[in-house]
PDB file of C-alpha atoms in Angstrom:
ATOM      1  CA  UNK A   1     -15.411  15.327   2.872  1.00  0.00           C
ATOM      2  CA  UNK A   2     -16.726  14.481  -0.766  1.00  0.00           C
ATOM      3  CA  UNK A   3     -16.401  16.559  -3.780  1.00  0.00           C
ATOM      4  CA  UNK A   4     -19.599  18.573  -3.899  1.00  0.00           C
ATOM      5  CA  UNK A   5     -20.645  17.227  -7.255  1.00  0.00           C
ATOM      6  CA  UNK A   6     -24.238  19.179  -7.347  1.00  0.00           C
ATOM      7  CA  UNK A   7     -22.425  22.585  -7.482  1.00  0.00           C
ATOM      8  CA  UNK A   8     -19.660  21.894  -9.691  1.00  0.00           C
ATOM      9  CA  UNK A   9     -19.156  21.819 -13.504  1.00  0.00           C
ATOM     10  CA  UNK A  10     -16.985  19.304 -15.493  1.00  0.00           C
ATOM     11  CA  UNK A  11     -14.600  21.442 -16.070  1.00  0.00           C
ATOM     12  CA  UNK A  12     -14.284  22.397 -12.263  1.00  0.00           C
ATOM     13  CA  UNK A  13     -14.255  19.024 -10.694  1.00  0.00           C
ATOM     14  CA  UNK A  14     -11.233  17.591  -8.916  1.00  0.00           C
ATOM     15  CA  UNK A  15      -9.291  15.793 -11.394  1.00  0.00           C
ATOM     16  CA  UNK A  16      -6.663  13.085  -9.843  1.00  0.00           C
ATOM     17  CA  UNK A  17      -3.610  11.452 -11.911  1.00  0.00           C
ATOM     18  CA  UNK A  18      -3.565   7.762 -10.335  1.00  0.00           C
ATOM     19  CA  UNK A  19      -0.787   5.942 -10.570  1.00  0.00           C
ATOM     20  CA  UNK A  20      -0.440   2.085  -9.387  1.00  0.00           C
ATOM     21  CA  UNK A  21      -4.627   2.127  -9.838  1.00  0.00           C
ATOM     22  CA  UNK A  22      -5.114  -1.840 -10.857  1.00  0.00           C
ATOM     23  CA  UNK A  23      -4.034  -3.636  -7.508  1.00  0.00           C
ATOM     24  CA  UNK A  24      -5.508  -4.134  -3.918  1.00  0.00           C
ATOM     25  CA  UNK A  25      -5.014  -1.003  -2.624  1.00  0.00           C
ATOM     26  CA  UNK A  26      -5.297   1.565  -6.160  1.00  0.00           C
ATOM     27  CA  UNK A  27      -8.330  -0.429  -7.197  1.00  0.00           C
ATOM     28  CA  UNK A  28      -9.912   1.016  -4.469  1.00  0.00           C
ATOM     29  CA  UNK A  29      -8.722   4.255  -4.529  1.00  0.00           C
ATOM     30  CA  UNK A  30      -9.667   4.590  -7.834  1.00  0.00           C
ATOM     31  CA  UNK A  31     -13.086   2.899  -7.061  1.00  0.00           C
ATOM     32  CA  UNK A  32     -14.232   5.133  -4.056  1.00  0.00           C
ATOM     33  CA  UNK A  33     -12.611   8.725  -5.758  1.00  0.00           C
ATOM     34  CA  UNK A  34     -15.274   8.149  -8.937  1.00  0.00           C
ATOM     35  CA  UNK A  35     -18.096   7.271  -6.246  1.00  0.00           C
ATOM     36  CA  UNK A  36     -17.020  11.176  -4.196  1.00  0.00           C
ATOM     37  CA  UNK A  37     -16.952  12.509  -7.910  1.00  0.00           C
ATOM     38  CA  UNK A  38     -13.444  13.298  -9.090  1.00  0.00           C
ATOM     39  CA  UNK A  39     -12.115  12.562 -12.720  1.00  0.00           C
ATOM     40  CA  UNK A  40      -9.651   9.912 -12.400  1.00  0.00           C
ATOM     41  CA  UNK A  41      -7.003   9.679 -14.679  1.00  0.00           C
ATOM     42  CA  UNK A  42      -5.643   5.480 -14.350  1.00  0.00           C
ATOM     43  CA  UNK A  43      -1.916   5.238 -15.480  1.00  0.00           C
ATOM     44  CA  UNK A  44      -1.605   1.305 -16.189  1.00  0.00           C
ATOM     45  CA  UNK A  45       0.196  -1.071 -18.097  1.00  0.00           C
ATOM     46  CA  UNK A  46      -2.676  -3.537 -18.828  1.00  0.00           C
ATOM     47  CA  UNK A  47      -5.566  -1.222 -19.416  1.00  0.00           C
ATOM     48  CA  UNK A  48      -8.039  -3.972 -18.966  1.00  0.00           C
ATOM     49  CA  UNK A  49      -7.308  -3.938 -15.516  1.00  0.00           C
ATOM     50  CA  UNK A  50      -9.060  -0.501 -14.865  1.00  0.00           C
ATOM     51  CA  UNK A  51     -12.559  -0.517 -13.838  1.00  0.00           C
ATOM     52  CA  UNK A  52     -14.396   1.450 -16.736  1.00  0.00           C
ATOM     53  CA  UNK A  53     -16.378   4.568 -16.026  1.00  0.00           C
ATOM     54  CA  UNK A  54     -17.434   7.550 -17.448  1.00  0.00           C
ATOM     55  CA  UNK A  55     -15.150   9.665 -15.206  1.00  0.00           C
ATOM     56  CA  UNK A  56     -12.478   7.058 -15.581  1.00  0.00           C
ATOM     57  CA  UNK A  57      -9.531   7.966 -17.966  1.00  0.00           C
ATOM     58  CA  UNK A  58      -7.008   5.488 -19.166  1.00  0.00           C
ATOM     59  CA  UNK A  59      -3.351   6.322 -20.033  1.00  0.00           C
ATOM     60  CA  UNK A  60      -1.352   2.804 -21.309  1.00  0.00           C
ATOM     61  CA  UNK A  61       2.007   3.071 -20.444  1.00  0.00           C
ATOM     62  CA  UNK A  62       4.815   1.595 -17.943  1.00  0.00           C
ATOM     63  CA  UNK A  63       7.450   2.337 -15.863  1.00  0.00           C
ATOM     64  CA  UNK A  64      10.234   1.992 -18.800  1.00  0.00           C
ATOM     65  CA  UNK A  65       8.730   4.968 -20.540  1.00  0.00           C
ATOM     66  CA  UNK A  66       7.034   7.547 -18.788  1.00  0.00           C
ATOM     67  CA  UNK A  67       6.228   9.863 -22.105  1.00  0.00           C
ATOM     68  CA  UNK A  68       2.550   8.529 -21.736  1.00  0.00           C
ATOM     69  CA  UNK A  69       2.408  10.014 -18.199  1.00  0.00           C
ATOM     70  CA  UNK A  70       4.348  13.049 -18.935  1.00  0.00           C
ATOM     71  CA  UNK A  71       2.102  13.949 -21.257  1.00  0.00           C
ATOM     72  CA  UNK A  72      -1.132  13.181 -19.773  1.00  0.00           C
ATOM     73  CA  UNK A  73      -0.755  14.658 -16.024  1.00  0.00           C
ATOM     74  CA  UNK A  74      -0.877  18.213 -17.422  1.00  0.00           C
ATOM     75  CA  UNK A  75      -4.547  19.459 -16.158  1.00  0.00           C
ATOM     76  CA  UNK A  76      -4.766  17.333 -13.117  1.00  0.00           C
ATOM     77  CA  UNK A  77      -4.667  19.043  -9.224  1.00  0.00           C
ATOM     78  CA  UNK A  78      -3.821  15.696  -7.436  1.00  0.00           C
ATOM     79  CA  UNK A  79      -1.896  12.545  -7.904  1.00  0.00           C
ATOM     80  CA  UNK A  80      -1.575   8.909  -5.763  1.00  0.00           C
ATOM     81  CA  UNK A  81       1.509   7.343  -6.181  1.00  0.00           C
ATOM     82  CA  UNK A  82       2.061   3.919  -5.750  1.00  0.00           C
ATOM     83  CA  UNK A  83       5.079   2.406  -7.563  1.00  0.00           C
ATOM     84  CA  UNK A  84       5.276  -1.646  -7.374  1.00  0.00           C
ATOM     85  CA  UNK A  85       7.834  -3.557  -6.372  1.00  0.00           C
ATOM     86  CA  UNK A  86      10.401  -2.698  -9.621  1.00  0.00           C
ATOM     87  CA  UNK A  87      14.778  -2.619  -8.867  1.00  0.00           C
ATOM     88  CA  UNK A  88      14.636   0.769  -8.806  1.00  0.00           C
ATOM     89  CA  UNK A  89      11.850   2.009  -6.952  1.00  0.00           C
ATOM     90  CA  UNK A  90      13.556   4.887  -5.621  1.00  0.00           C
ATOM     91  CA  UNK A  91      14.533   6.292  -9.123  1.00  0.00           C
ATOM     92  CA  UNK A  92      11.120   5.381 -10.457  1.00  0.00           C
ATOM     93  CA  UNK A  93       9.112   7.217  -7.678  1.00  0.00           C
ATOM     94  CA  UNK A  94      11.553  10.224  -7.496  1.00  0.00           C
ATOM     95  CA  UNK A  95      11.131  10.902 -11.648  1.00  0.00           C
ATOM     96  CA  UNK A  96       7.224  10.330 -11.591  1.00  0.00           C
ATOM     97  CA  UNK A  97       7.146  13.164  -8.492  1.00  0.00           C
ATOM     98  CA  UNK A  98       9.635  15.312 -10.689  1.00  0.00           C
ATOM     99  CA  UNK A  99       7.027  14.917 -13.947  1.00  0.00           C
ATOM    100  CA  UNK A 100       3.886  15.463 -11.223  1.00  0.00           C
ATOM    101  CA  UNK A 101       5.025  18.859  -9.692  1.00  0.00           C
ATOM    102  CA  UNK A 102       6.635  20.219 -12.923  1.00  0.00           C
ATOM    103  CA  UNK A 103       3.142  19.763 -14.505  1.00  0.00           C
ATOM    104  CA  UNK A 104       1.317  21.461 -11.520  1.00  0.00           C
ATOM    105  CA  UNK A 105       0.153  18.904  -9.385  1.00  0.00           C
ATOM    106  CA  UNK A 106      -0.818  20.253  -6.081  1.00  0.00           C
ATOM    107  CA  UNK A 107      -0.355  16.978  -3.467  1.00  0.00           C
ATOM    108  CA  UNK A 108       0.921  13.649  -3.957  1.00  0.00           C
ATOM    109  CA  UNK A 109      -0.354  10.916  -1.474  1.00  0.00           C
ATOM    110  CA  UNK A 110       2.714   8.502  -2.071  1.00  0.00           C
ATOM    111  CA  UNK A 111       2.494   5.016  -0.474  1.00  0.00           C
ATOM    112  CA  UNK A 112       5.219   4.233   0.928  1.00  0.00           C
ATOM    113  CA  UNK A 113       6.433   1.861   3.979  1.00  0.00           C
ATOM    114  CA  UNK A 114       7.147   1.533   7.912  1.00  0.00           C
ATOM    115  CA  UNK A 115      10.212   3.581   8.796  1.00  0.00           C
ATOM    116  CA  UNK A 116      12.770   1.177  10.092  1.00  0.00           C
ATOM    117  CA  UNK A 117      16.504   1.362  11.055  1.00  0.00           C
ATOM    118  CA  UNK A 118      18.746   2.985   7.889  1.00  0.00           C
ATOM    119  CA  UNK A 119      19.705   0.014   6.341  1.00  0.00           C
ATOM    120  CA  UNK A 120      18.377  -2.855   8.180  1.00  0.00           C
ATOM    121  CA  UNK A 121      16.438  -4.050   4.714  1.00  0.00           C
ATOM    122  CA  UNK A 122      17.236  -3.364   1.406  1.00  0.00           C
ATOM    123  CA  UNK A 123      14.032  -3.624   0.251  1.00  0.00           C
ATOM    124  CA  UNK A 124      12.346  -0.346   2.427  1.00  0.00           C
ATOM    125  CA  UNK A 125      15.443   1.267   1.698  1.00  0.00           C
ATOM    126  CA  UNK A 126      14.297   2.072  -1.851  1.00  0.00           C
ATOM    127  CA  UNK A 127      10.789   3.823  -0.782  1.00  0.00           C
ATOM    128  CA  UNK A 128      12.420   5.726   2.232  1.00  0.00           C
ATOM    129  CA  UNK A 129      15.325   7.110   0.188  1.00  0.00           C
ATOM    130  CA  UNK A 130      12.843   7.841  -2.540  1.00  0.00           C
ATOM    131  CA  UNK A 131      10.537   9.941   0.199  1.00  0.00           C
ATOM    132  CA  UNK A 132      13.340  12.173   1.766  1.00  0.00           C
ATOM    133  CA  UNK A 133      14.115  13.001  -2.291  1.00  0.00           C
ATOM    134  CA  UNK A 134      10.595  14.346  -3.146  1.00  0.00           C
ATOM    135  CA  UNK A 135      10.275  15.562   0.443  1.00  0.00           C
ATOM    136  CA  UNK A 136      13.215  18.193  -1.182  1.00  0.00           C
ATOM    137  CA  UNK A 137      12.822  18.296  -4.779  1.00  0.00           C
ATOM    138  CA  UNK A 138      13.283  21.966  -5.985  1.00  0.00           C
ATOM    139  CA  UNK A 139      10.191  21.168  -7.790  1.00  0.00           C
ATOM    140  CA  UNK A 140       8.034  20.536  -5.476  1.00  0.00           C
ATOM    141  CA  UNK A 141       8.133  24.352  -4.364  1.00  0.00           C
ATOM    142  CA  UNK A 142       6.030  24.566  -1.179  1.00  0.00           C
ATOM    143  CA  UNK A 143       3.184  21.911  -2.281  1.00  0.00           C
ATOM    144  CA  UNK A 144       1.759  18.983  -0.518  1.00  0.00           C
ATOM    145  CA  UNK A 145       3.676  15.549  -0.155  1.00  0.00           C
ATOM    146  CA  UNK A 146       1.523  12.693   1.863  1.00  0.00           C
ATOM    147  CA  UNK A 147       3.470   9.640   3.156  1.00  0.00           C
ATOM    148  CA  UNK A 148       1.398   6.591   4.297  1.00  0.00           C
ATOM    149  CA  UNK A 149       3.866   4.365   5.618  1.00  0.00           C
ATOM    150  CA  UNK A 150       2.096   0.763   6.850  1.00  0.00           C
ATOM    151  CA  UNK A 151       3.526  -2.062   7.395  1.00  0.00           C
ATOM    152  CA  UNK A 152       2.933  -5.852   6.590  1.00  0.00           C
ATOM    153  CA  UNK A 153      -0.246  -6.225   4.283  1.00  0.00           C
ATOM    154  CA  UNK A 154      -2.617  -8.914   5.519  1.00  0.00           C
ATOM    155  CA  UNK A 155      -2.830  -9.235   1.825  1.00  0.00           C
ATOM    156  CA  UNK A 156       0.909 -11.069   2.303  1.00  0.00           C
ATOM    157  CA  UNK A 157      -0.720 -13.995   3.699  1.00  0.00           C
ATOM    158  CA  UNK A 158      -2.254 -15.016   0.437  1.00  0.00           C
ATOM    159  CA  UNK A 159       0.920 -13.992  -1.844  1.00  0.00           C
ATOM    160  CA  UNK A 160       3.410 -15.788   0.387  1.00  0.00           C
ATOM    161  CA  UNK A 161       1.122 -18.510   2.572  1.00  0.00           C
ATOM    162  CA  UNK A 162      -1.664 -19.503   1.082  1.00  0.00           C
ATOM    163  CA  UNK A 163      -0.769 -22.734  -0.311  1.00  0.00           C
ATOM    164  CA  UNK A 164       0.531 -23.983   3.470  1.00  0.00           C
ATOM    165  CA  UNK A 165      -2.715 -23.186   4.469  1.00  0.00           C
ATOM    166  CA  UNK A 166      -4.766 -24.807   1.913  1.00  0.00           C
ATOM    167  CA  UNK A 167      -2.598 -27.903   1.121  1.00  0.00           C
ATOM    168  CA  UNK A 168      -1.400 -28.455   4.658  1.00  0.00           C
ATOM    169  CA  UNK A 169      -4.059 -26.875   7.023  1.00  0.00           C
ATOM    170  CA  UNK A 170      -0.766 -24.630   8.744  1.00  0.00           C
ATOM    171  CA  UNK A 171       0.717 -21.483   8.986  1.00  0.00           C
ATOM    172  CA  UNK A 172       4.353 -21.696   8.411  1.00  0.00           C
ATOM    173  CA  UNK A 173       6.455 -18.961   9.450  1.00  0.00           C
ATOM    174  CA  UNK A 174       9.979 -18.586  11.350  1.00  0.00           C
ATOM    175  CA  UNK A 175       8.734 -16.532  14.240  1.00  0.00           C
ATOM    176  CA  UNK A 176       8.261 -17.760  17.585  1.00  0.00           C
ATOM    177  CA  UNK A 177       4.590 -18.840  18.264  1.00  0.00           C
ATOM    178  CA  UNK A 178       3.727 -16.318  20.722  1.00  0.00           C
ATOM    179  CA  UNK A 179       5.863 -12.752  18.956  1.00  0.00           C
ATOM    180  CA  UNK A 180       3.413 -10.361  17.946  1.00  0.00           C
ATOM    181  CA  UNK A 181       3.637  -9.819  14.447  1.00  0.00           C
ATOM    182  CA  UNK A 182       1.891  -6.107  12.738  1.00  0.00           C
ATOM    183  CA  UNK A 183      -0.364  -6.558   9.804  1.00  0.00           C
ATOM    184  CA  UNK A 184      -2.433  -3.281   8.312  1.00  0.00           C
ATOM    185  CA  UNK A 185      -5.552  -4.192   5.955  1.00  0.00           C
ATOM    186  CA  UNK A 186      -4.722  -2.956   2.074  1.00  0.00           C
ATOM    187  CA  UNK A 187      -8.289  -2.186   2.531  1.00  0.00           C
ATOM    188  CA  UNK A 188      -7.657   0.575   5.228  1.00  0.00           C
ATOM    189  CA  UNK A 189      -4.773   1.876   3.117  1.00  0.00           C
ATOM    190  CA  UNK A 190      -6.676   2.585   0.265  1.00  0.00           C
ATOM    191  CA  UNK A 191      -9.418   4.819   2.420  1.00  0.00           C
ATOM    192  CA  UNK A 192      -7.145   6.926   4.215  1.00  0.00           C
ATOM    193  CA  UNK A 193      -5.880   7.836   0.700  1.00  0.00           C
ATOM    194  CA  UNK A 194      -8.848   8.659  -0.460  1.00  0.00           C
ATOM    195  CA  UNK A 195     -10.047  11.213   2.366  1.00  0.00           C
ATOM    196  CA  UNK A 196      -6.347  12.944   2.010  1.00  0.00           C
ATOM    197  CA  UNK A 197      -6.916  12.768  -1.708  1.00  0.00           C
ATOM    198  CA  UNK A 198     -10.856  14.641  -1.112  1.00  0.00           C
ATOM    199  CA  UNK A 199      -9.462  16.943   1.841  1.00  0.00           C
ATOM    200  CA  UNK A 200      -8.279  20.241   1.491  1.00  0.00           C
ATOM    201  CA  UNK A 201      -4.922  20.236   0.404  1.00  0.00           C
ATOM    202  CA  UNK A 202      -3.550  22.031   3.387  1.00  0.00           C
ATOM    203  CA  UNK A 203      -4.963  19.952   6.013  1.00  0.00           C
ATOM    204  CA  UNK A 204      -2.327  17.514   5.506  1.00  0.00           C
ATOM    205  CA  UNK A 205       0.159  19.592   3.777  1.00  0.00           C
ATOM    206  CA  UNK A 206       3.535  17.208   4.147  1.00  0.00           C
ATOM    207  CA  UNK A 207       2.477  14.511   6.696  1.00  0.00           C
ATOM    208  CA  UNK A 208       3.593  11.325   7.101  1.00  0.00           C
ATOM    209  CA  UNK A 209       0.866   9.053   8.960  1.00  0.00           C
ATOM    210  CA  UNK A 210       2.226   6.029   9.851  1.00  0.00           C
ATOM    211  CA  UNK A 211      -0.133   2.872   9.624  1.00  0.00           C
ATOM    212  CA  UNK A 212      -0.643  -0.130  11.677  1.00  0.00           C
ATOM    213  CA  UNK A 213      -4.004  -1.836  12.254  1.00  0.00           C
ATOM    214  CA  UNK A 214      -3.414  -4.985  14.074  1.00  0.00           C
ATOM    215  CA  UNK A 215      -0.710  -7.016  16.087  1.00  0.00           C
ATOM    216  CA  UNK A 216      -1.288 -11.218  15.755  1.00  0.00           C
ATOM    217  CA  UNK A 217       1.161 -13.641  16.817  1.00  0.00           C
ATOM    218  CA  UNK A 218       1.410 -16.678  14.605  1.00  0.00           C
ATOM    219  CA  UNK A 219      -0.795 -18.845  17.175  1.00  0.00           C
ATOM    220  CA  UNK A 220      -3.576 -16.362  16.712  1.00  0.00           C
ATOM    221  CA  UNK A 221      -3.562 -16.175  12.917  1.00  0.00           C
ATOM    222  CA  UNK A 222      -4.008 -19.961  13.001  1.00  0.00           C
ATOM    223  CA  UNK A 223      -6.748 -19.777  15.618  1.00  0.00           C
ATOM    224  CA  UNK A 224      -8.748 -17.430  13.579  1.00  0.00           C
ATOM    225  CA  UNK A 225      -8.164 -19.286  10.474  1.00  0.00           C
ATOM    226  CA  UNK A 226      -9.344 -22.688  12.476  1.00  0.00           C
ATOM    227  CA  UNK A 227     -12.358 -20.456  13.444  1.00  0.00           C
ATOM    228  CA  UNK A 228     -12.595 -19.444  10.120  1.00  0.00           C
ATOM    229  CA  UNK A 229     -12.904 -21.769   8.063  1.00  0.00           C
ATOM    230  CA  UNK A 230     -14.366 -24.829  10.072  1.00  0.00           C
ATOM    231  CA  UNK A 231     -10.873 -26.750  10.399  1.00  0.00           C
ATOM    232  CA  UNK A 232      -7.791 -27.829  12.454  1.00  0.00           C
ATOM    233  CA  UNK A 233      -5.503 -24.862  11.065  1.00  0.00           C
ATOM    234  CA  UNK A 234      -1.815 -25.179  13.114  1.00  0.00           C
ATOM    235  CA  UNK A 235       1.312 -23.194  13.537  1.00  0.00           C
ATOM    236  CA  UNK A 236       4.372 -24.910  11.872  1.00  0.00           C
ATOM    237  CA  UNK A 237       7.863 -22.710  12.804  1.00  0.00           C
ATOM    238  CA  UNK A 238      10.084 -23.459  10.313  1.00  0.00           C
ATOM    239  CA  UNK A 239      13.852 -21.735  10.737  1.00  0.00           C
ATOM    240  CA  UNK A 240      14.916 -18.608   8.957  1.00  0.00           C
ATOM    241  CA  UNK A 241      16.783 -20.547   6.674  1.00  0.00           C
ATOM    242  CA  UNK A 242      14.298 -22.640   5.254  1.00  0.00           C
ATOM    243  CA  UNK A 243      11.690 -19.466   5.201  1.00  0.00           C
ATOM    244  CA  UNK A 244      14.233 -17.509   3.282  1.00  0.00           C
ATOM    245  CA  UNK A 245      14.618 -20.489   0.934  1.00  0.00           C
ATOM    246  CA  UNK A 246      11.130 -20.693   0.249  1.00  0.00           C
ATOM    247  CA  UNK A 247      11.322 -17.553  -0.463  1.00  0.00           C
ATOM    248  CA  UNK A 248      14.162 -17.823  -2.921  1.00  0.00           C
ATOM    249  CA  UNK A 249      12.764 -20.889  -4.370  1.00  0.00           C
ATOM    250  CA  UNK A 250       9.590 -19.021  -5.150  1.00  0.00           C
ATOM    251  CA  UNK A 251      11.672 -16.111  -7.336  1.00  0.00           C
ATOM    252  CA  UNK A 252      12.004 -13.567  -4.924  1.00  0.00           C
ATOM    253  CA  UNK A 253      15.729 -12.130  -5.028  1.00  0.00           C
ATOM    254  CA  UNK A 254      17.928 -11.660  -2.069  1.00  0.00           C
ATOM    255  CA  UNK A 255      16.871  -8.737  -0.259  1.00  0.00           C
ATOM    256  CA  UNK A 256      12.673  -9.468  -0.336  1.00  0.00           C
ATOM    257  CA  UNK A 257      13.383 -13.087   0.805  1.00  0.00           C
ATOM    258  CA  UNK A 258      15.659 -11.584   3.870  1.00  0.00           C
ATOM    259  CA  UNK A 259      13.131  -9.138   4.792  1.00  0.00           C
ATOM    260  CA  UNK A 260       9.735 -11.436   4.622  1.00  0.00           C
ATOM    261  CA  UNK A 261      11.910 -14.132   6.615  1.00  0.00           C
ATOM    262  CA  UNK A 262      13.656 -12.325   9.196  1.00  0.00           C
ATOM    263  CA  UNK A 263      11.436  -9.431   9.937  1.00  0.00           C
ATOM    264  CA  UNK A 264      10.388  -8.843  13.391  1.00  0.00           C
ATOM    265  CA  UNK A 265       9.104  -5.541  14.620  1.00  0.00           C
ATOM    266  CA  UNK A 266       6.445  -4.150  15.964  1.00  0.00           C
ATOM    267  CA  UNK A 267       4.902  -1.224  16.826  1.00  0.00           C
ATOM    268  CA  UNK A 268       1.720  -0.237  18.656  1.00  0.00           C
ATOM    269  CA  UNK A 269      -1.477  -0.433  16.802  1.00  0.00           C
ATOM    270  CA  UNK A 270      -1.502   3.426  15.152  1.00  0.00           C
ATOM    271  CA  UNK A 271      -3.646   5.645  17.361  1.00  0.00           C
ATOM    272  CA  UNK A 272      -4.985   8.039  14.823  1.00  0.00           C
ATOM    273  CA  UNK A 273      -7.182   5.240  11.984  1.00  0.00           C
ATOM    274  CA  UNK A 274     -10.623   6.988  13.226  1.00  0.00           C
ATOM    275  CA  UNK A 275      -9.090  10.129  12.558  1.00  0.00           C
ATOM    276  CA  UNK A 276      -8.175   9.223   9.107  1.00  0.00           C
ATOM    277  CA  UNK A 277     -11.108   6.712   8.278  1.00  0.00           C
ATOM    278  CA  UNK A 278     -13.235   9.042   9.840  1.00  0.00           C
ATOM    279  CA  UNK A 279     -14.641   7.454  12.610  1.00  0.00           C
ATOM    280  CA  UNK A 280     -14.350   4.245  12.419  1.00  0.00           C
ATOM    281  CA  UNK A 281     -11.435   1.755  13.545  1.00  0.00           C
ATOM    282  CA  UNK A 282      -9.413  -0.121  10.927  1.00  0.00           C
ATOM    283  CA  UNK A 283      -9.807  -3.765  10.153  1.00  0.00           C
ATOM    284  CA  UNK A 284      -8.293  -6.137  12.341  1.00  0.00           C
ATOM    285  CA  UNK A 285      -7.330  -9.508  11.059  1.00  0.00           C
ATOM    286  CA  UNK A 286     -10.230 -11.585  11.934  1.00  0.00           C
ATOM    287  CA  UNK A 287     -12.308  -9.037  10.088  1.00  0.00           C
ATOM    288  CA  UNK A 288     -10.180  -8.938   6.954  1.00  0.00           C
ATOM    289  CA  UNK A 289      -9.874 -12.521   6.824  1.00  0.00           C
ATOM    290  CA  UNK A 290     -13.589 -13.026   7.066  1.00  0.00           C
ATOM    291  CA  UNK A 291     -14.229 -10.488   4.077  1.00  0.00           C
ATOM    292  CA  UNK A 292     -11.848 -12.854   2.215  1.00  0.00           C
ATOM    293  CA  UNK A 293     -12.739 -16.113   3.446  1.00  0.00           C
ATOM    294  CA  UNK A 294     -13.334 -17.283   0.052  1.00  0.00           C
ATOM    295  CA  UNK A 295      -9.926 -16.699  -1.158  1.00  0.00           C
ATOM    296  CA  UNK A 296      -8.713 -19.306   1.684  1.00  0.00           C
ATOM    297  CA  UNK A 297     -11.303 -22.193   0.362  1.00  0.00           C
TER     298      UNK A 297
END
């Protein structure tokens, strides 16, 4: 549903604290909550960053001192949580959920990531410690906590292997050519958000939707890249150890470089997207990668 705009004053609209509201998935949270007509409050480092608005409010601050957000959330029903990748990630999202229900926020929709095995990689670790924490805070007293918890961003395929693609016309990975690999649109992410963030608080009350939108093997990534963009585009398989040096090599520390080189689960395709992007299925990877063709030019 959308906030019924028409009917309600300024003072009575649905004001939502965003946190993490500058990158591929807050930008358009932040985005499509002004178009249903909430006041967004944007907690960012780089203000310039934030789309401007009239129901757009700015807080500059960071994650090293959170007296900026402490004393802004005060007022607001709602918050998104989204805490980048930081060393401590669990601390950090546990203290910002602490501030958000002491101040009397009403839900938090926390991104967050796939459940996996307890302590097969470091770097979930952080966000799956952090949600059983807020799950329990005293604080949070009976109100609404919202885990989305997707797994690989297609979005990784530009951080991590663009420049293969571009400079070399391959995908490079260490998986075996045909293993099905799970990828979930940022896109997608950013949506389902949004319709918790507009629903009645109760409907969702503590959930925890997991979210993926497509399964690819390597082979097929390259075929729709070939298809995509008018070339030859082939699948290199590199071993683990080279991957994880790459990774290393590019500044990544230990535990991301394990995990984005040695990672290989999957999971069905999640059932539920039209229920959460009401109606319509999420974006597979041909259809992401066509939205974004230009970014692989």
């Amino acid at each position: 549903m959308d906030f019924d705009t028409q009917k309600k004053t300024e003072a009575d609209k649905e004001r939502i604290f965003v946190v993490g509201g500058t990158g591929t998935i807050g930008g358009v949270v932040v985005q499509e909550l002004v178009k249903r007509g909430a006041l967004v409050t944007v907690y960012a480092r780089s203000p310039q960053k934030v789309q401007q608005d009239n129901a757009i409010t700015v807080i500059q601050g960071d994650y090293n001192d959170l007296t900026p957000l402490e004393q802004s959330i005060s007022g607001h029903h709602r918050l998104f949580l989204l805490v980048g990748e930081v060393p401590n990630i669990r601390d950090m999202t546990v203290a910002i959920s602490k501030i958000a229900y002491a101040s009397g926020i009403q839900q938090i929709v926390e991104v967050s990531v796939k459940r996996v095995q307890w302590r097969k990689f470091r770097i979930a670790d952080g966000h799956l410690e952090a949600e059983k924490i807020v799950y329990d805070l005293p604080e949070k007293m009976g109100r609404s906590f919202v885990s989305l918890n997707p797994c690989n961003f297609m979005t990784n395929v530009l951080a991590y292997y663009l420049d293969a693609i571009k400079n070399e016309d391959t995908v490079v990975d260490s998986a075996e050519p045909n293993d099905l690999q799970e990828w979930t649109s940022p896109n997608d992410i950013a949506h389902v958000a949004v319709r918790i963030l507009c629903d009645p608080i109760e409907k969702h009350e503590d959930a925890a939707y997991e979210l993926i939108g497509d399964n690819k093997t390597p082979l097929e990534r390259a075929a729709i890249l070939s298809n995509l963009l008018g070339r030859k585009i082939t699948y290199k398989q590199i071993p683990v150890q080279d991957m994880y040096n790459k990774f290393i090599k590019a500044g990544y520390d230990h535990a991301t470089s394990f995990y984005l080189a040695s990672y290989q689960d999957v999971s069905p395709v999640t059932r539920g997207w039209p229920i959460l992007l009401g109606g319509r299925a999420p974006e597979t990877f041909d259809v992401w990668a066509s939205k974004n063709k230009n970014l692989f030019l």
